[in-house]
Short mmCIF file of C-alpha atoms in Angstrom, two decimals:
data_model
loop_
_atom_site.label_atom_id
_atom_site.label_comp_id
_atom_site.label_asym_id
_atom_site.label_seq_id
_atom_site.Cartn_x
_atom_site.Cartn_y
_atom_site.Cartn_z
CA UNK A 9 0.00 0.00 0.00
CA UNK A 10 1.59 3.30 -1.02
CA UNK A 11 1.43 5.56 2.12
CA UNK A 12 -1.06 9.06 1.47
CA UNK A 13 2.00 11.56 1.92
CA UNK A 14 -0.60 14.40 1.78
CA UNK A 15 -2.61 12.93 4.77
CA UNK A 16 -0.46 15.32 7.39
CA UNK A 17 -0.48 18.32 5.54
CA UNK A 18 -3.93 18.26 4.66
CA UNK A 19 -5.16 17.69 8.28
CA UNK A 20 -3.16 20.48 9.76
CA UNK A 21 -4.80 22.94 6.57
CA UNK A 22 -8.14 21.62 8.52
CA UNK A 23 -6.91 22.35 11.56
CA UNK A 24 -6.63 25.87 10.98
CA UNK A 25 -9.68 26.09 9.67
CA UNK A 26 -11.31 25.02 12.41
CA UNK A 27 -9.36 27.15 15.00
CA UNK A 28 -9.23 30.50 12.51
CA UNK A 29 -13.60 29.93 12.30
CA UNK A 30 -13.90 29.33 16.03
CA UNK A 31 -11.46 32.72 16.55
CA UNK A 32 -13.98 34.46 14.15
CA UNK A 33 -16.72 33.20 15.47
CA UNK A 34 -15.47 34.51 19.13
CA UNK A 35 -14.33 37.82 17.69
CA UNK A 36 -17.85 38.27 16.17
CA UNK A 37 -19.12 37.60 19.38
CA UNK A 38 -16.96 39.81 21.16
CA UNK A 39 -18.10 42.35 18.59
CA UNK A 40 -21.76 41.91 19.73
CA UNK A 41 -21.06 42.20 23.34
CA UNK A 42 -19.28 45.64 23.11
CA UNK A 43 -22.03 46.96 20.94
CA UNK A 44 -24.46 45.92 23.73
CA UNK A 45 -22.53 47.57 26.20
CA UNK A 46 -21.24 50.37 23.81
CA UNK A 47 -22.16 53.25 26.95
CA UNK A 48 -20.46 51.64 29.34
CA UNK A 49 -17.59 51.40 27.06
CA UNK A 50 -17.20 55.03 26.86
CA UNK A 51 -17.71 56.21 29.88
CA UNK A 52 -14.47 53.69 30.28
CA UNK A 53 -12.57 55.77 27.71
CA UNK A 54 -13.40 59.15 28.59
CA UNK A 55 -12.34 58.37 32.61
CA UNK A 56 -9.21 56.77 31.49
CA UNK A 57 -8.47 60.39 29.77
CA UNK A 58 -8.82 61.79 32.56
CA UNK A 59 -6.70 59.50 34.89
CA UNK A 60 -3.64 60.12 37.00
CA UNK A 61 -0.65 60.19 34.40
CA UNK A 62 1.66 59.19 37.02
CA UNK A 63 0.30 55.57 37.70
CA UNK A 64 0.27 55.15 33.88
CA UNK A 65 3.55 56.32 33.30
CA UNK A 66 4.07 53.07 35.99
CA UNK A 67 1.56 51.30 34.25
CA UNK A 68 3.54 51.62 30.78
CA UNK A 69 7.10 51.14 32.38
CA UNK A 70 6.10 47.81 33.25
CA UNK A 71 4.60 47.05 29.82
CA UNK A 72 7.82 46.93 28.36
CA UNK A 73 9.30 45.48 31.14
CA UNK A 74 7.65 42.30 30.02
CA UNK A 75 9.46 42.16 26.85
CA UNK A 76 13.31 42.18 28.65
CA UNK A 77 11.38 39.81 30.91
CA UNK A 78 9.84 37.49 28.11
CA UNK A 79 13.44 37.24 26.66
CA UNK A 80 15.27 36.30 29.68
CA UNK A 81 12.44 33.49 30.47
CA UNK A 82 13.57 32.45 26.28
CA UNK A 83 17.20 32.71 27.04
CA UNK A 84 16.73 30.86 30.00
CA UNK A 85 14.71 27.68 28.01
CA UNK A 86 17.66 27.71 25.41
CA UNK A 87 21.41 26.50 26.95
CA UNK A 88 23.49 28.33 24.26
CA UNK A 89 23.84 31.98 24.41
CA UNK A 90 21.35 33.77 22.57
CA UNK A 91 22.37 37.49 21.31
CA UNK A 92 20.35 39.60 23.67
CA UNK A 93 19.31 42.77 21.61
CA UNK A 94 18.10 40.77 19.18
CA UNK A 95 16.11 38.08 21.67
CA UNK A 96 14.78 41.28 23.08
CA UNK A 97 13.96 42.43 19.67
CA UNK A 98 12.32 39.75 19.14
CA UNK A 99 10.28 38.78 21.99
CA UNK A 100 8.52 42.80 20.98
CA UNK A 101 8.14 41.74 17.29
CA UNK A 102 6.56 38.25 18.69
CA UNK A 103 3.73 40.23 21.29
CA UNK A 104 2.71 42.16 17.97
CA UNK A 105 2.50 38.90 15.72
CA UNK A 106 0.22 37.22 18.72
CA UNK A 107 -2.51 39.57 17.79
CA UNK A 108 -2.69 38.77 14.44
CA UNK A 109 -3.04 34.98 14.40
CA UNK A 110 -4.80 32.99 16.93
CA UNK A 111 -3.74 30.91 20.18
CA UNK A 112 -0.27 32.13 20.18
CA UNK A 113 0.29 31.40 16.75
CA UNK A 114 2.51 34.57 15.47
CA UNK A 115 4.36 34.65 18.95
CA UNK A 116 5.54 30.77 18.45
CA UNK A 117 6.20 31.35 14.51
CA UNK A 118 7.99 34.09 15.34
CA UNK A 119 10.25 32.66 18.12
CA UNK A 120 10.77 29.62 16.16
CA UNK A 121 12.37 31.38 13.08
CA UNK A 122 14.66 33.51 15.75
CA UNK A 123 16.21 30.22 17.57
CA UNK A 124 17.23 28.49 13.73
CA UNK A 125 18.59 31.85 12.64
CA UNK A 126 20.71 31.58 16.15
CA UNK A 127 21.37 27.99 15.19
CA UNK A 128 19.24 25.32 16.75
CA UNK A 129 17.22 22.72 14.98
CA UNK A 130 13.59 22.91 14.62
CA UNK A 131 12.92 20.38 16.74
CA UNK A 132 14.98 21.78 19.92
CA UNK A 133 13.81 25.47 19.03
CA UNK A 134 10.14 24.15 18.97
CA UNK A 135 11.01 22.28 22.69
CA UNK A 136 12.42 25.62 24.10
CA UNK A 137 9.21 27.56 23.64
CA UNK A 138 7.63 24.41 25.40
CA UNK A 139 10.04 24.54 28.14
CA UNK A 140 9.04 28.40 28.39
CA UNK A 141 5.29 27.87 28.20
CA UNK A 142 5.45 25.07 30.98
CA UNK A 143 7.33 27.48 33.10
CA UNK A 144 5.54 30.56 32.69
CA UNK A 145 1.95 27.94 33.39
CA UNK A 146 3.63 26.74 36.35
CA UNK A 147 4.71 29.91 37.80
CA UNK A 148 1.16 31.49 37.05
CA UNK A 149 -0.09 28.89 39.33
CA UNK A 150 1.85 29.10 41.85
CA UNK A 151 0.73 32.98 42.39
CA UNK A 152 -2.34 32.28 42.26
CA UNK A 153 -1.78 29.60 45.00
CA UNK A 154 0.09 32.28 46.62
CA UNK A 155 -2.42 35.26 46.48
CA UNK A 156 -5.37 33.32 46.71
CA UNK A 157 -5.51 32.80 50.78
CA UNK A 158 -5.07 36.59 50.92
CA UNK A 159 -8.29 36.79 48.70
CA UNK A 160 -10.56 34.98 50.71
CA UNK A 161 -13.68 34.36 48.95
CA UNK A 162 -12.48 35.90 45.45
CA UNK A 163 -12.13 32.82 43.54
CA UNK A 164 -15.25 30.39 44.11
CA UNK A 165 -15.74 27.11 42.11
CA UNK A 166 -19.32 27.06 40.50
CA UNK A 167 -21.79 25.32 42.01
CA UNK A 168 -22.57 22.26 39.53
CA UNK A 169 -25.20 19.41 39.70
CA UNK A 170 -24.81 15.71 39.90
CA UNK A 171 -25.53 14.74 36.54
CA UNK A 172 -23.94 18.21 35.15
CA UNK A 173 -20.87 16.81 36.57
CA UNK A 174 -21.69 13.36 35.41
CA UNK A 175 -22.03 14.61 31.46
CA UNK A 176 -18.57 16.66 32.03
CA UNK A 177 -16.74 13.42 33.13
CA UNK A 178 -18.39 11.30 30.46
CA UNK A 179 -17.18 13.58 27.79
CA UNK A 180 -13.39 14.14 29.19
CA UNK A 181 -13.32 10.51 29.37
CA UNK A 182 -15.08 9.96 25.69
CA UNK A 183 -12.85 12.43 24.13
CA UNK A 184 -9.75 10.92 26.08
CA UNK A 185 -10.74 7.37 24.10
CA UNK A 186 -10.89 9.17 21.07
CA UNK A 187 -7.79 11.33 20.95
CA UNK A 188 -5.70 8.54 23.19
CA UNK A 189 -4.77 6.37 20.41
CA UNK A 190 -3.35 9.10 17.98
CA UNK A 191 -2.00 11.78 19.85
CA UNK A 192 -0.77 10.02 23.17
CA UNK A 193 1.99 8.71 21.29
CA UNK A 194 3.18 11.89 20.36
CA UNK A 195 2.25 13.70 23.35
CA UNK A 196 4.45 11.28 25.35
CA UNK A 197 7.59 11.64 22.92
CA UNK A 198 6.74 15.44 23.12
CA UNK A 199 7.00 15.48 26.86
CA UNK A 200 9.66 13.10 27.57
CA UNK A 201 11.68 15.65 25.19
CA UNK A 202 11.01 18.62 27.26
CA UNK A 203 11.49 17.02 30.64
CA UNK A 204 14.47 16.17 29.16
CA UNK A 205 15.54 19.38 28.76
CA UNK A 206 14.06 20.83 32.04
CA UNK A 207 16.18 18.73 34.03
CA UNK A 208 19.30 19.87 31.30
CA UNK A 209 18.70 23.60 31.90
CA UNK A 210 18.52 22.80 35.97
CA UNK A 211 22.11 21.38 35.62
CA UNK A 212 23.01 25.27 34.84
CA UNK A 213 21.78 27.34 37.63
CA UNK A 214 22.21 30.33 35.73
CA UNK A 215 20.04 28.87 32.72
CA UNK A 216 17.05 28.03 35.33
CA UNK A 217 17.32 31.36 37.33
CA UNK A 218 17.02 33.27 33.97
CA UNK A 219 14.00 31.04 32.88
CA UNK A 220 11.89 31.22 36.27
CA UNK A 221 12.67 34.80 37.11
CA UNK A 222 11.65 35.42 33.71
CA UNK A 223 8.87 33.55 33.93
CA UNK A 224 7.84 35.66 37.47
CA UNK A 225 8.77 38.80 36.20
CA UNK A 226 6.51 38.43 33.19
CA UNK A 227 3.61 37.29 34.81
CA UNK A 228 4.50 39.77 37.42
CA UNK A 229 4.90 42.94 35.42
CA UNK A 230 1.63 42.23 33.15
CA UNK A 231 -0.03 42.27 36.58
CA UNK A 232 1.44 45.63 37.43
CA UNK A 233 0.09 46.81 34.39
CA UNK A 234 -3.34 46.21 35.61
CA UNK A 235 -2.93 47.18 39.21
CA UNK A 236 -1.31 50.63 38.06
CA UNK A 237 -4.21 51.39 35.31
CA UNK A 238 -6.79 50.34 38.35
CA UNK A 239 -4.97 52.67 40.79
CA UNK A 240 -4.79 55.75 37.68
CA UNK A 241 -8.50 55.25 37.31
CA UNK A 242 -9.24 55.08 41.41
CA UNK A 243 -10.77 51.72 41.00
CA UNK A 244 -11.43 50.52 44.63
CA UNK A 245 -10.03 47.36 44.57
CA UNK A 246 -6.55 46.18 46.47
CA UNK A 247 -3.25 45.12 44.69
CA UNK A 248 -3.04 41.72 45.34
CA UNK A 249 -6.69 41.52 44.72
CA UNK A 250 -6.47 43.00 41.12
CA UNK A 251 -3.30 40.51 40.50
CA UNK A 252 -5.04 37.45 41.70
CA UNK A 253 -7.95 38.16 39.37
CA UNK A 254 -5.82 38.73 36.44
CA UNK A 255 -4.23 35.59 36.71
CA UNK A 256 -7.67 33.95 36.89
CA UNK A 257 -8.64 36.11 33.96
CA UNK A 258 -5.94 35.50 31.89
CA UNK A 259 -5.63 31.82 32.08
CA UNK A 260 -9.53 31.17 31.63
CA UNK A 261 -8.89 33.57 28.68
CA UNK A 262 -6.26 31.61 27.42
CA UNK A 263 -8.38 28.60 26.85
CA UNK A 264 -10.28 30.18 23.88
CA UNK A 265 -8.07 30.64 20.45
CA UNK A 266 -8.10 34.37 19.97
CA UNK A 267 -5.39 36.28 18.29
CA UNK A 268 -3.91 37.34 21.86
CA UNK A 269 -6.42 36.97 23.78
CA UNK A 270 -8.53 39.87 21.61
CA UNK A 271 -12.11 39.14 22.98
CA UNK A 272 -11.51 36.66 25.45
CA UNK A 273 -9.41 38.78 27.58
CA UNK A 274 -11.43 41.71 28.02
CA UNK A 275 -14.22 40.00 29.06
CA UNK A 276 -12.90 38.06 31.55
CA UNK A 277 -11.17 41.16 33.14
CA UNK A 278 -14.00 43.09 33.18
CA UNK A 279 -16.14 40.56 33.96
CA UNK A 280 -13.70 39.41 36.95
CA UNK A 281 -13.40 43.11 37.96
CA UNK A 282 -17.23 43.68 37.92
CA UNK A 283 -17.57 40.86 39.87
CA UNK A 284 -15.43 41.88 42.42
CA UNK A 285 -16.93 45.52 43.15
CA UNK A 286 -15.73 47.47 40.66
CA UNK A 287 -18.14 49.70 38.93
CA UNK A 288 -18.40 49.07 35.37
CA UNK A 289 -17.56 52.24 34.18
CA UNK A 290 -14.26 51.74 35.89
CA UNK A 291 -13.49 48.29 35.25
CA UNK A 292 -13.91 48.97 31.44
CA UNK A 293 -11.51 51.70 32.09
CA UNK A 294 -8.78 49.68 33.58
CA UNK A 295 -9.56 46.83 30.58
CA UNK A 296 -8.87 49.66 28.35
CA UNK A 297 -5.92 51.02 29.68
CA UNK A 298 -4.57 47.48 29.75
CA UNK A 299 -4.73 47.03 26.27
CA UNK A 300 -4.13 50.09 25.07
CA UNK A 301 -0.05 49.51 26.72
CA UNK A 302 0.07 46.18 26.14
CA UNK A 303 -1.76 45.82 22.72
CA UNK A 304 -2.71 48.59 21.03
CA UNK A 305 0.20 51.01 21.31
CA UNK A 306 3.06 48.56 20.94
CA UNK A 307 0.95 47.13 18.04
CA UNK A 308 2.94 49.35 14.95
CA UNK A 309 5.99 49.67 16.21
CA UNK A 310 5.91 45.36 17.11
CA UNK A 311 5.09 45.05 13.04
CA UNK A 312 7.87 47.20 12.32
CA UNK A 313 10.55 45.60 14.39
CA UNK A 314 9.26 42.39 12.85
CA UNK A 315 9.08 43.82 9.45
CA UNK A 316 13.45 45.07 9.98
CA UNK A 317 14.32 41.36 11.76
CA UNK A 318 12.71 39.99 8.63
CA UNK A 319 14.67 41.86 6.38
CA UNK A 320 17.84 41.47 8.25
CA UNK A 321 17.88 37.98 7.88
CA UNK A 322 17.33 37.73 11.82
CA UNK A 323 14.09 36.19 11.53
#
């Protein structure tokens, strides 16, 4: 039997297919609910014109604080030296690609095509960024583990029924039969390869230093962002409180394929802020200020850094 060579390729074009309709479909709906709440929205915008420049002036520092961080959680996944204006250069050009294509999509293409320009194989550049992603997953739960007794009460798991939990178990454990045959196999060579080089990097302590105080600081300084916009827009609501709650935010967010989290996100911040006492008005004023230094701004300037590492042959 002659093997169907254009079996792979074919079912990763239908791949993202799928994932590119379910991002539009999410972005449409996105759409609908900030048409719906279109007031609210702008009562958002015009109090974060008014708010305190000094806290957003803080508030933007730490923006690009999380690109320096972001490249010193890369260097740290990778154990030869990586050229550090360049990493840096490219961790900006790699937030602007991640809100252009869904689930991380840019951000990984991007990194990718830096580590073989700096000389590693596909296959070891594509296990670095997994090293970095488990890192950066781990350390995210950890603060949240961390903040969460100081938060009494904040996070609350839903109250579900019997035979809602049932139908939830039923279907991890039908869709577990189905995907177990085909994709265990390569899960398991996928993970034994970056455990492997987990416990390579943690033979060099300056290799794992540089990826978990990376990893911190970037989970750490995207917090800031929030807590600094919250505190330029007097929303009522403690530090640790506004940190804990983007955490939560971010990583339900981070379970539906939007370019960046475009959609996803904003909801679940302002929903999580709402939730917590913040008036709407303000909460979609802190959302707003969030993105506009962490997306919106950096958004040009990230396409034209990636544009120049393109044409430089870095990329």
């Amino acid at each position: 039997m002659v093997p169907n060579v254009n079996a792979t390729p074919v079912a990763g074009r239908r791949g993202v297919y799928w994932q590119t309709a379910l991002c539009l479909a999410l972005l449409a709906g996105a759409g609908w609910l900030l048409r719906r709440h279109w007031p609210t929205v702008e009562h958002g915008a015009l109090r974060l014109a008014v708010a305190d420049q000094g806290w957003l002036l803080v508030a933007a520092l730490a923006a690009m604080g999380t690109w320096a961080s972001s490249a010193l959680a890369q260097q740290g996944a990778v154990a030869r030296r990586l050229p550090g204006g360049r990493l840096v250069a490219a961790q900006f050009a790699a937030s602007a690609a991640n809100h252009l294509l869904p689930a991380g999509l840019g951000a990984g293409a991007v990194n990718l095509r830096f580590l073989m320009r700096c000389g590693l194989p596909a296959g070891r550049g594509a296990s670095a960024l997994a090293v970095k992603a488990a890192a950066g997953a781990v350390v995210r739960l950890v603060l949240i583990a961390v903040l969460a007794p100081a938060c009494p009460g904040l996070l609350r798991i839903p109250h579900l029924s019997v035979g809602a939990l049932l139908a939830v178990t039923a279907a991890a454990g039908l869709l577990v039969v189905l995907t177990r045959a085909r994709v265990w196999a390569r899960c398991r060579g996928a993970v034994t390869a970056v455990a492997a080089d987990i416990r390579a990097l943690h033979a060099r302590p300056v290799r794992a230093a540089a990826l978990w105080g990376g990893s911190l600081a970037f989970a750490g300084l995207h917090a800031l962002v929030l807590i600094a916009v919250t505190r330029a827009v007097e929303l009522p609501l403690s530090p640790p409180r506004v940190a804990l709650l983007y955490l939560a935010a971010s990583g339900a967010a981070a379970l539906l394929p939007t370019p960046g989290g475009l959609g996803s996100l904003d909801a679940a911040l302002a929903v999580a802020l709402t939730a917590s006492g913040a008036p709407p008005a303000a909460a979609a004023s802190a959302v707003l200020g969030y993105r506009l230094l962490t997306v919106w701004l950096p958004l040009l300037p990230g396409l034209l850094v990636l544009g120049l590492l393109v044409r430089r042959r870095a990329l």
